[in-house]
Every structure is written in C-alpha cells, then in structure tokens.
XYZ file of C-alpha atoms in Angstrom:
504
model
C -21.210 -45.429 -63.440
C -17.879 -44.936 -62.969
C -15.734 -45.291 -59.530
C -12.093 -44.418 -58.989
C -10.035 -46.233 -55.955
C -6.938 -44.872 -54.426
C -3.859 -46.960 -54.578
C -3.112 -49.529 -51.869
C 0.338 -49.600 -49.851
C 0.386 -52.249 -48.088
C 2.636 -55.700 -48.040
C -0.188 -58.048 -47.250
C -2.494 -57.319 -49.599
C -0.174 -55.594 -52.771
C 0.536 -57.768 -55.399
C 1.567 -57.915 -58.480
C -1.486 -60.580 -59.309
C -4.989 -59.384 -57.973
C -8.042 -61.987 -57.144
C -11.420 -60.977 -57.262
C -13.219 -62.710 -54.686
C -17.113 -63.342 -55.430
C -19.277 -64.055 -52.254
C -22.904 -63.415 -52.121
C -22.337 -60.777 -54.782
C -20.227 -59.164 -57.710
C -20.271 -56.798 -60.254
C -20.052 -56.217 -63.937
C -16.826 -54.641 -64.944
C -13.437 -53.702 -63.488
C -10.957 -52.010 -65.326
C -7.378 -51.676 -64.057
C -3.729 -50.691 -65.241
C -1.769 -51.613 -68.442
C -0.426 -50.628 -71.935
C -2.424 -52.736 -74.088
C -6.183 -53.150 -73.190
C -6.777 -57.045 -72.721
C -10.713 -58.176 -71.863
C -11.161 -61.011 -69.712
C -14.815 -62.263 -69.365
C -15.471 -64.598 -67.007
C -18.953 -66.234 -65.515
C -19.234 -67.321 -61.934
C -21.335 -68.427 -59.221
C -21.559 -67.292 -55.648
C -18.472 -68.659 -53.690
C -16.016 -68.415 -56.700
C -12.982 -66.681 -57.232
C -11.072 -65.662 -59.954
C -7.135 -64.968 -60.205
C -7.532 -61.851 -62.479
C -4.263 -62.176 -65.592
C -1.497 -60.292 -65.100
C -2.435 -58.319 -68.536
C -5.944 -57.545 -67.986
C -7.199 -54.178 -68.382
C -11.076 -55.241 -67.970
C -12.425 -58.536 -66.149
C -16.222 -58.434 -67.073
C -18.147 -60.710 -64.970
C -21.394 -62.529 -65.865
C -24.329 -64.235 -64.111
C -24.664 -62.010 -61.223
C -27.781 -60.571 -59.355
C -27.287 -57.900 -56.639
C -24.083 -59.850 -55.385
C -21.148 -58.334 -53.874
C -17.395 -58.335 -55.555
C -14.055 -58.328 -53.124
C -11.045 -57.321 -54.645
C -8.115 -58.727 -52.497
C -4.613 -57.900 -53.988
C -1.734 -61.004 -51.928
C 1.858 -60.691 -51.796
C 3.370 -64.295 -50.832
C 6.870 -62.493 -51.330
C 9.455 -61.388 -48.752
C 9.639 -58.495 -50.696
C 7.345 -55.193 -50.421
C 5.770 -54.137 -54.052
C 4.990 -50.647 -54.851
C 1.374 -49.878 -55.159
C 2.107 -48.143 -58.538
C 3.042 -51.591 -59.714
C -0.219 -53.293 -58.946
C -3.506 -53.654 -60.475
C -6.342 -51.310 -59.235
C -9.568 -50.451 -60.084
C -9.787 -47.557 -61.886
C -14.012 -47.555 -62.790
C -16.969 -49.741 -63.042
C -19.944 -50.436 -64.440
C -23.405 -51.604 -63.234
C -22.876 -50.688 -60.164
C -25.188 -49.509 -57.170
C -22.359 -48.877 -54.354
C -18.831 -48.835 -53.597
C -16.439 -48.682 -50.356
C -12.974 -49.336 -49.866
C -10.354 -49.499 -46.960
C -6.561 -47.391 -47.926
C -3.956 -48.119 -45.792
C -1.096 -45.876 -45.242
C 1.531 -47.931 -44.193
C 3.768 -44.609 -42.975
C 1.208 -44.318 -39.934
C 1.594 -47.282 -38.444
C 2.708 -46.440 -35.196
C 0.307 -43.460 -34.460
C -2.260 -46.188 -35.814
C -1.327 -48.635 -33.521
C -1.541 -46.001 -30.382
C -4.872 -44.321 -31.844
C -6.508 -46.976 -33.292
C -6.308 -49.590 -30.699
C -6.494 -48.266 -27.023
C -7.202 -51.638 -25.419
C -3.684 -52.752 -26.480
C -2.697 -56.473 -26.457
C -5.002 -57.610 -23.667
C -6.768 -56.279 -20.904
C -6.756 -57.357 -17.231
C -9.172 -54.669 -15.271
C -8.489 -51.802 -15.483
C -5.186 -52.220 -16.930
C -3.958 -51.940 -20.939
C -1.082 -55.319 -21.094
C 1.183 -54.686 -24.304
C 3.702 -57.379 -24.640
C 7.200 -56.630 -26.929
C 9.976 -58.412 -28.048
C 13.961 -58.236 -27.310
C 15.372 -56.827 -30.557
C 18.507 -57.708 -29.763
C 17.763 -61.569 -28.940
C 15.326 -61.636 -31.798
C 18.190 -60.403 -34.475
C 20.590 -62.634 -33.026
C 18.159 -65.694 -32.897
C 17.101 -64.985 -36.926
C 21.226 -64.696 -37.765
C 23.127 -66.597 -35.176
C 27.070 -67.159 -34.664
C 28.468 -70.190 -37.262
C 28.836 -73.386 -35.645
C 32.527 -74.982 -35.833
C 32.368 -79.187 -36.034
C 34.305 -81.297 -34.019
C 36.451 -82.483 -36.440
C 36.793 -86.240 -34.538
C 38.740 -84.910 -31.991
C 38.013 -86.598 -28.290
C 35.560 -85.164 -25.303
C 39.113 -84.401 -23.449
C 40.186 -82.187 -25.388
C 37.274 -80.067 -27.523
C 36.808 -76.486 -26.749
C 33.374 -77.941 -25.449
C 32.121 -76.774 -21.634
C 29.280 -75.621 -19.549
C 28.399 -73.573 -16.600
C 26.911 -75.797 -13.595
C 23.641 -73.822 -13.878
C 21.689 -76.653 -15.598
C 23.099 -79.894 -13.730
C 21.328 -81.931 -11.598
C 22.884 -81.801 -8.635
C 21.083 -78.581 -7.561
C 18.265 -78.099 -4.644
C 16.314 -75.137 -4.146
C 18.428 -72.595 -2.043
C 21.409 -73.510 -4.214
C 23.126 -70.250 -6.025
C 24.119 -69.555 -9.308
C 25.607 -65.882 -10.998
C 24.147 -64.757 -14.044
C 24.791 -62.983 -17.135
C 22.260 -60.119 -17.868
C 22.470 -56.855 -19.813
C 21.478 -53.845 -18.188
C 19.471 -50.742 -20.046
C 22.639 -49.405 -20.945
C 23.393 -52.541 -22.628
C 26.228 -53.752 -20.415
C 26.728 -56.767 -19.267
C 27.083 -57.361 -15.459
C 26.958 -60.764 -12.765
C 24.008 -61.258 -10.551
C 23.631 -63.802 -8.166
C 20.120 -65.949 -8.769
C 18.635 -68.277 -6.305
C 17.647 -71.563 -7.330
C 13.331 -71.530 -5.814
C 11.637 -73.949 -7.780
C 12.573 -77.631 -8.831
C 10.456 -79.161 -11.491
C 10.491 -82.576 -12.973
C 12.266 -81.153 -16.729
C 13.395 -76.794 -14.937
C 15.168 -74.849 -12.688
C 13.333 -71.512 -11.333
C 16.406 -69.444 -10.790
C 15.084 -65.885 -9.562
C 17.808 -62.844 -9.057
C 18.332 -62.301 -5.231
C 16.590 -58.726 -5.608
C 13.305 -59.734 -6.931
C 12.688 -62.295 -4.189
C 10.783 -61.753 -0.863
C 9.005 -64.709 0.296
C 7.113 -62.526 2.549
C 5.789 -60.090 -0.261
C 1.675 -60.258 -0.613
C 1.893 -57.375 -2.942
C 1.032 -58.000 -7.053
C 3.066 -55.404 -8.057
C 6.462 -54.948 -5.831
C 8.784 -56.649 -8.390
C 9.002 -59.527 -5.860
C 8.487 -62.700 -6.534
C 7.416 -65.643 -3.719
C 8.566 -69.446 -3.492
C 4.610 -70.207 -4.332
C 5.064 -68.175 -7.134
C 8.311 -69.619 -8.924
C 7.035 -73.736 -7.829
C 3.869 -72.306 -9.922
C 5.736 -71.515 -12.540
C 7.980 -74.419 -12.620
C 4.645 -76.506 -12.499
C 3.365 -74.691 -15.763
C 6.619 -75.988 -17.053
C 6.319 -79.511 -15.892
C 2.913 -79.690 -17.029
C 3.599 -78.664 -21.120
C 6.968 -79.928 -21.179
C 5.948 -83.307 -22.638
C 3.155 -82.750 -25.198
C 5.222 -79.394 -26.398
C 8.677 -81.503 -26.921
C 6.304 -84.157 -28.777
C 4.935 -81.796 -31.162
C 8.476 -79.308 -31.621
C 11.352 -81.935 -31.021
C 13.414 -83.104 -28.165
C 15.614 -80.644 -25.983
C 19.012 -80.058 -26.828
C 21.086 -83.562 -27.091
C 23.778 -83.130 -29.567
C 26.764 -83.356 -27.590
C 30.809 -83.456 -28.991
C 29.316 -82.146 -32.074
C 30.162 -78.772 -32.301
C 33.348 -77.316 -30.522
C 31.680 -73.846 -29.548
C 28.356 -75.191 -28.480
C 27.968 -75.872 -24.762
C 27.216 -79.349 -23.462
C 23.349 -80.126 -22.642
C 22.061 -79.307 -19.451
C 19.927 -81.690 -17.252
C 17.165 -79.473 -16.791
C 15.976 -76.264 -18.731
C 16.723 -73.117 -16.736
C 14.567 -70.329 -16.238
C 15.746 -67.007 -14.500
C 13.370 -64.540 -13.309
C 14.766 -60.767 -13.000
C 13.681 -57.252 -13.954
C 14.291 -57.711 -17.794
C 15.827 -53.951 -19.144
C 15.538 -52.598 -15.719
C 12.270 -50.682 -16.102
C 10.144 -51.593 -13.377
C 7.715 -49.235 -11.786
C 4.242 -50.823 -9.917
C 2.136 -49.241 -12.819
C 4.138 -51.000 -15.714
C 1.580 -52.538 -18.395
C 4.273 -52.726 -21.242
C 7.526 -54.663 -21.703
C 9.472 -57.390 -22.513
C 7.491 -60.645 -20.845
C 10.291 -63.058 -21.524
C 12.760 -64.333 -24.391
C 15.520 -66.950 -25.051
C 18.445 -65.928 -26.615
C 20.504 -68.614 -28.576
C 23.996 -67.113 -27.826
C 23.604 -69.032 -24.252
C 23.663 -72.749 -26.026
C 27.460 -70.920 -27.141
C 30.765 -71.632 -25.216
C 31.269 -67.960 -23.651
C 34.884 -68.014 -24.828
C 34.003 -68.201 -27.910
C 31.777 -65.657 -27.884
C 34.570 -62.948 -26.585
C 36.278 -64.064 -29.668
C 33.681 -62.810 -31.813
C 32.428 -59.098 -32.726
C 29.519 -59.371 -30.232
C 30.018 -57.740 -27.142
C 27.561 -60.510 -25.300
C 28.163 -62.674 -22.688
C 27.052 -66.576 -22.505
C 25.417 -68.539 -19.830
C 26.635 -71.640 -20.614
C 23.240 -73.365 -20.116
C 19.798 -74.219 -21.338
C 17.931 -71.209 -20.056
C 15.659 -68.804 -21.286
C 14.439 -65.456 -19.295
C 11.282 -64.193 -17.727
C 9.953 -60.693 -16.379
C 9.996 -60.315 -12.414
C 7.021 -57.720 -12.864
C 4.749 -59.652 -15.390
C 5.086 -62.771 -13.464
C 4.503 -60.860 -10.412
C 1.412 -59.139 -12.006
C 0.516 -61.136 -14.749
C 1.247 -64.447 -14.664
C -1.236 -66.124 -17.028
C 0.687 -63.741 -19.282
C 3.908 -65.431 -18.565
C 3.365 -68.983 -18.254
C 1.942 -68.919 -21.972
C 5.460 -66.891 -22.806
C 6.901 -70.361 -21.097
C 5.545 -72.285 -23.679
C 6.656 -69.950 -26.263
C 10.774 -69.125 -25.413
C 10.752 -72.983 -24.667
C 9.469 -73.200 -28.625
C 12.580 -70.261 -29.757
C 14.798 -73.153 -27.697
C 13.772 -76.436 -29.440
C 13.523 -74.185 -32.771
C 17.173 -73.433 -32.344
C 17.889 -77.115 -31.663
C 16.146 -78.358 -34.478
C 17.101 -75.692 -37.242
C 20.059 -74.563 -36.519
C 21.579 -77.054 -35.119
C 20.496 -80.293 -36.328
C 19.850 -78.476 -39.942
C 21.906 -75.753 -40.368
C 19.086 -73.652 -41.420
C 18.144 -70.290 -40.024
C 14.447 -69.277 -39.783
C 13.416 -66.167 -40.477
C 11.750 -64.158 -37.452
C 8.102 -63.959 -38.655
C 8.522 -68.289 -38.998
C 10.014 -68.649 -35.695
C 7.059 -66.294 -34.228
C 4.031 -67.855 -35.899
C 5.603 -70.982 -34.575
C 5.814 -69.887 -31.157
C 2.434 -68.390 -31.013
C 0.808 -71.400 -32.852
C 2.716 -73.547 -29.850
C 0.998 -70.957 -27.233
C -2.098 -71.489 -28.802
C -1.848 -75.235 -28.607
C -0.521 -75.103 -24.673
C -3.403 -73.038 -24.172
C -5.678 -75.774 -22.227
C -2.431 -77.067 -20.471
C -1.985 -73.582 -18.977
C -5.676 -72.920 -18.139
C -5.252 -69.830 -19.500
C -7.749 -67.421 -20.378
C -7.982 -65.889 -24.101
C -6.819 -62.629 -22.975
C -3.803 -64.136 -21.667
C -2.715 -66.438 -24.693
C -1.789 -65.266 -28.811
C -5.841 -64.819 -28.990
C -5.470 -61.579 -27.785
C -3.331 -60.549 -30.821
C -6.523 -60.500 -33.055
C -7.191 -57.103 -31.789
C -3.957 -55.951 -33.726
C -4.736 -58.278 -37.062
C -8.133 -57.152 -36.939
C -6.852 -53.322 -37.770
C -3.428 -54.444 -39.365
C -3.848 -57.178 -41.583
C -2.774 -55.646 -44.335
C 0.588 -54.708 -43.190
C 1.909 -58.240 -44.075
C 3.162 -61.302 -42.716
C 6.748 -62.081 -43.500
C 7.947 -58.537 -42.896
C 9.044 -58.253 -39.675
C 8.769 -54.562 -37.792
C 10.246 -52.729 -34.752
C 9.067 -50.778 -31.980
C 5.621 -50.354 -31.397
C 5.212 -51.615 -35.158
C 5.926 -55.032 -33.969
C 2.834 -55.915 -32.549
C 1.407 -55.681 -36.032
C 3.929 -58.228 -36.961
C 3.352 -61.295 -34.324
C -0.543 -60.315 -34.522
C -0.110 -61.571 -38.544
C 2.136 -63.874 -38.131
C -0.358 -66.024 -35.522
C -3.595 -64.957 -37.835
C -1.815 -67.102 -40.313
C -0.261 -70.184 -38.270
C -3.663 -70.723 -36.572
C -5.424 -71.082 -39.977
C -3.026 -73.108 -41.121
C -2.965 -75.450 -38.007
C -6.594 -75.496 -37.875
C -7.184 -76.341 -41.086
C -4.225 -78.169 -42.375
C -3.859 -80.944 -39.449
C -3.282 -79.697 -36.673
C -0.619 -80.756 -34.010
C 0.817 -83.323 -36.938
C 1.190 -80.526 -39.828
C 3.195 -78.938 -36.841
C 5.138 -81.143 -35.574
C 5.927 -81.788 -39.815
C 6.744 -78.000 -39.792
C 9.081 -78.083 -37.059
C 10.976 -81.105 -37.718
C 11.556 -80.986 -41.294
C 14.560 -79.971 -42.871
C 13.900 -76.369 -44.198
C 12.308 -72.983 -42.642
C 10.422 -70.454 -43.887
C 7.417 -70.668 -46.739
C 9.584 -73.922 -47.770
C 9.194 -75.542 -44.659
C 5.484 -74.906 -44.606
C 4.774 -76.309 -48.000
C 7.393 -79.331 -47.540
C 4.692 -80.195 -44.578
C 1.994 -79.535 -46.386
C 3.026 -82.465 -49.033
C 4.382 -84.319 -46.506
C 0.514 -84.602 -45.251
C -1.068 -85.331 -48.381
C -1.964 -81.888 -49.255
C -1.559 -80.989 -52.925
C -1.303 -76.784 -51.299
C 1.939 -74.847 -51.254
C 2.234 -71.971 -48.162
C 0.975 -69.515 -50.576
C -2.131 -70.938 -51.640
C -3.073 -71.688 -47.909
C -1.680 -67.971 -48.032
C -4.698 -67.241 -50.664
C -6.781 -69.078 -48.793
C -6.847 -67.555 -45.722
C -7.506 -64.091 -47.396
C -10.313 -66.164 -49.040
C -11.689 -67.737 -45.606
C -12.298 -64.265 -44.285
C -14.035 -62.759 -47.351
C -16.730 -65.620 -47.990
C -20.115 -65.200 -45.355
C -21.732 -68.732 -46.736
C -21.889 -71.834 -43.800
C -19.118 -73.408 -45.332
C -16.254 -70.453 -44.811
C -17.786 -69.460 -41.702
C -16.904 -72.859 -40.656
C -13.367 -72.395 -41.742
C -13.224 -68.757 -40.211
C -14.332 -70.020 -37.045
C -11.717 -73.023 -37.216
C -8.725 -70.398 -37.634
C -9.588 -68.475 -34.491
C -11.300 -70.941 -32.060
C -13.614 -68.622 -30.980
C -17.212 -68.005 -32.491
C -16.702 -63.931 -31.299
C -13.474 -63.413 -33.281
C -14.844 -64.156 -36.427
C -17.369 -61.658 -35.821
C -15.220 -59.043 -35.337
C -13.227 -60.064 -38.511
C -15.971 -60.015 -40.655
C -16.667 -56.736 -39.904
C -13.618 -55.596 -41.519
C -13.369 -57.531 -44.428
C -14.758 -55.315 -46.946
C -11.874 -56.521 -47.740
C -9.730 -53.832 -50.306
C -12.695 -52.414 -52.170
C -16.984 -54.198 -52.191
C -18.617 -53.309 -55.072
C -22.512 -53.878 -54.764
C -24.300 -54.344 -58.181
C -27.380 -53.222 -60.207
C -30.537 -56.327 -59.838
C-alpha cells in the first residue's frame, strides 16, 4: 500500500538528515525526495536506529515482524530549514497502519492559548504563566563591550559603585533605585532594606511593604516574608556558587564595570507596573547585566538605561506575595543569569546565546529544587506541559511573547537529559566554567568528562530516549524528567513524526 505524509515545519525536528528510529516495530519500505533514485537496504533489530543517507530515495528494511518504524527528522543547527528541503515519506509498502503528527509552526500562539489551558503551573484554582523581560534578556545575550584597565591605579579608573551592596547596611537602612516603568522610563524609588542574609540584601520598594498586611494578594509584602526569602537565598547560595562559579570578584579589571558588592542584592517591586489581585501572568523576576556597568558609562552609550551600580537582580512584589514557591526557585535562577555573566562574559569574553543561558538556569532550578522544598508545580518541571505539545518547535531558537514559553519549556527538556544522563552536577559545573558557550560549550564538557558525544548526538539522543518503550530507554526517559508520571505523558506523544505499523 501506499501512504503519503504532509511536509513537516518545524525547527526541532526538520533536518536536512532524517533517522528512522526502530522500537518494537518497523516497516518495509520508505521512499522519500531526490533526483536520482538511490536504494538503501538495511537489516535491524528492535532498539536500532538508522541515520537514513542524505541521497536515499528508498531505505528498505529487513528482519521485521509486526514492529513499529519512527521517523524523527533533527536539526542541531541555529538555523531553521525549510520543510521542502527535507526528506519525507512519500509511500510505503507492507504496511498495516499509519499516523503522523504536522505541525504548523505559524499557530503557535493560538496553540499555546488553545492547546494548553492549564498554563505553566497550577496552584488551585488559579492558571500561573511565568514570562521573561525581553528587554533584559536581549541585553543579557548582546551586552555593552568591556574597556580594560590598561594598568592604570584604583585612584584613578573610571571604576565605582553605588552603596547598595556594602556591608555596612541593617535592615531599616534605605537605598533609591533604578526601575523602568511600563512606559519604559526610567524613574528613582526609594527601597527599604527588610531582610539580612548571610550572602543578600532584601531591598523591597517602600510601596509594596506593609508589615501589617495578612492578605496573599495586596501587592504587599511582610518582614516574614522578605527574611523568607533571604533564607531561600542563604540556603542555595553555597552548593549553587559550587556548581556555576564564584560571585563577581574581578575588581580594577575593567574601567566600566562596577566594583563587587559584599552581598547580592535583591529588590522586590511591582515589575512593569501591572498588578491587579487576580494577576496569574507576568514577569516573576530577572537580572539584568547592565547593573554590574558603571552608570556613567552607560549614559554614554545608545541605551537609554540606567545602572544600579550593584550586584542585584529583581523580583515580583505580586508573585512573591502570591506565589512564592514560584519565586524562590526564580532566586536560584537570576542568581544563575548573574554568575553566567561573571563567568562568560567577563572572565571569557564570550556571550551565550539565550536558549544556553536558559537551559542553564532551569537545569540550576532543577538542581536547587530539594534546597527550596519546592513542589514540582513550582520548579522548571512544570514546563513539560509546554514540551509535551511543543517539542518540535526547536531548541536553540529563541521566541517572543506568548511563543516563549515554548522556548524555555525545550530548552529545560534538553538540559535535564543531558544532566541526568551525562553527570550530573560535574558535567554542569564543566558547562559553566569552561571557556566557550553554546553547543561548543556543551560538547567541550562532554570530552572534558570522558564522553566520546558531541551536544548533537546527546541532541539525537534525546529524540531517541523518548521514542524507544524497552526497560532500558524507559530508564533513561525517566532519568531526564525525575518523575515516573512525566514520562508517561511523553510517551503518549511520541508517535513521534510519522509510526508506521507493519504486515506479520
């Protein structure tokens, strides 16, 4: 019989080179696109694969009974590939049934708002969806240059920072701080210093605070509820700095970096301005690197932003008011944008790309998870939802809007594989500290731990774990996601591209 599929358009899982995946089944013939017809006969076993040539018109397979046959087309590019420049199957023989999955990648969004009503995570009664800040994010993945010291002394370097960060401070002490409103001005408001920890500052903005408030969802935030949050800190400030680097040290090095602080700061305030006591969406938190910059030389530069002067990264009044199992795992995550910064950009001179320094932060969330005591719904777990309808839509790629969920849902799929199954907290900490970003980065660890894999066969690999159904992938499924009722859900989808059931 024959069976014609649709094209696929989708980053993930277009490529230029297709792979057949065999599990517990295959088929007998697949026929796809090209000039000159080119057989390739190959005979396999349950649990094989085969990498399909780039010239092959036909791939006949041999010694198979009733088995099915995956077809899973991988991009481990930056770049997206037209569907009309892939392989696809185009008709079969010997076999008994067919299905297949087509993604339109132009409906994202409406997918994203149709497909998945229980958003990010649920608490109750209540739909959680957690976003980015564009702005910080674009400025984090292509940051200002950074001008040496060229051996000139402490006294007279361009070199300063605000007090916010030193010391000296005890709680009721009072700081002003640099914050953009919705209209994307900048304006001063004056933050109260509420929490001291052992390695933070709590800093929360004068109109969020009411010590009085018993209410989850005024906006206000209590003393009990910042020396909470500074005790999250405290409490995955050590084994997070051992696995991502040191805070910032590198003082007298570069003129239009600040010095280091004594203490990270955090500031608490209604980030964009949009509170209302039914708000389940929104910015949680973010760090923004143009704070580690002096602000004059910022206002020398074409960005109209203003600098803190300090080591500080920003949380939601609202969420941590609400939410805040929510938040304190987006403490271990900005904290991971911060050393990130330290340890690329500034001690490398590299620049990550976004989907890196994402998977990164999740992966970190994910490992901070028992620190926090914080449930699943509450840490990058809950993302599977999205990967679970999205992973096609790629990894590397990173999207806006609403879209962007799909993007830090596959970016964690693939850094908890890969930590899970690649050595854990030491692959990491390799990943963080080496001297590269990016897919480099990933397979400079990789060798680094003895691994003979590059980032795109673990890439491969992961496509592979979630195909296979035997013990032995299950194993590795249930590795990547740390929870036996994710895979589940997971293997549920993964008929993968197109399953192909044949004849006895």
């Amino acid at each position: 019989m024959k069976i014609y599929a649709s094209h696929f358009r989708t980053m993930l899982c277009v490529a230029a080179a297709a792979i057949f995946l065999v599990s517990s089944c295959s088929l007998d013939l697949f026929e796809s696109q090209s000039s000159t017809p080119v057989t390739q006969t190959v005979a396999v076993s349950s649990g094989s694969y085969i990498k399909v040539n780039s010239n092959t018109t036909t791939l006949r397979l041999t010694g198979l009974s009733s088995n099915n046959v995956y077809l899973m087309k991988y991009n481990p590019t930056d770049n997206a590939i037209n569907a009309s420049n892939t392989g696809y199957v185009s008709g079969t023989d010997s076999v008994s049934s067919e299905s297949q999955r087509t993604v339109n990648t132009a409906s994202a969004t409406a997918g994203v708002a149709a497909g998945i009503p229980s958003g990010v995570f649920s608490v109750g009664p209540d739909t959680v969806v957690r976003y980015d800040n564009p702005e910080a994010t674009a400025f984090n993945a292509n940051p200002l240059p950074l001008r040496k010291n060229a051996g000139r002394s402490a006294a007279v370097t361009e070199k300063s920072k605000s007090t916010i960060g030193d010391s000296s401070h005890a709680v009721g002490a009072t700081e002003s701080f640099w914050i953009q409103n919705s209209d994307d001005s900048w304006t001063q408001t004056s933050a109260t210093l509420r929490a001291v920890g052992t390695y933070c500052y709590v800093w929360v903005c004068n109109d969020n605070y009411d010590d009085s408030s018993t209410s989850g969802t005024d906006d206000k935030i209590t003393t009990a509820q910042a020396e909470a949050a500074a005790a999250k800190f405290d409490t995955i400030y050590p084994p997070e700095t051992a696995v991502f680097g040191a805070k910032y040290d590198e003082d007298n090095v570069y003129t239009n970096l600040v010095s280091p602080s004594d203490k990270i700061s955090i500031l608490v305030y209604d980030i964009d301005g949009d509170y209302s006591a039914s708000q389940t969406g929104g910015t949680f938190g973010f760090f923004w690197s143009k704070d580690l910059y002096t602000d004059s030389y910022l206002q020398t530069t074409p960005y109209d932003f203003r600098s803190n002067e300090t080591e500080l990264f920003y949380v939601d009044a609202h969420f941590l008011d609400a939410y805040a199992g929510g938040i304190y795992s987006t403490l271990a995550h900005e904290f991971q944008h911060m050393l990130e910064f330290v340890h690329k950009n500034i001690e490398n001179s590299v620049s990550p790309s976004t989907w890196y320094n994402e998977m990164m932060s999740m992966v970190c969330e994910d490992m901070m998870q028992s620190y926090l005591n914080i449930s699943d719904d509450d840490s990058p777990k809950s993302r599977f939802r999205y990967f679970n309808y999205y992973y096609p839509y790629g990894m590397t790629y990173w999207r806006s809007g609403t879209d962007v969920l799909i993007s830090y849902a596959n970016a964690y799929a693939f850094g908890a594989y890969l930590a899970r199954n690649y050595g854990g907290a030491e692959l990491i900490h390799e990943i963080a500290s080496n001297h590269s970003v990016d897919m480099d980065s990933i397979t400079a660890a990789l060798q680094a731990q003895g691994y003979s894999e590059t980032c795109t066969s673990v890439f491969l690999k992961e496509g592979q774990a979630l195909v296979y159904t035997d013990s032995d992938w299950r194993k590795t499924i249930r590795r990547s996601t740390n929870r036996s009722r994710i895979p589940s859900a997971v293997m549920n989808l993964y008929s993968l591209l197109l399953t192909l059931r044949t004849t006895a």
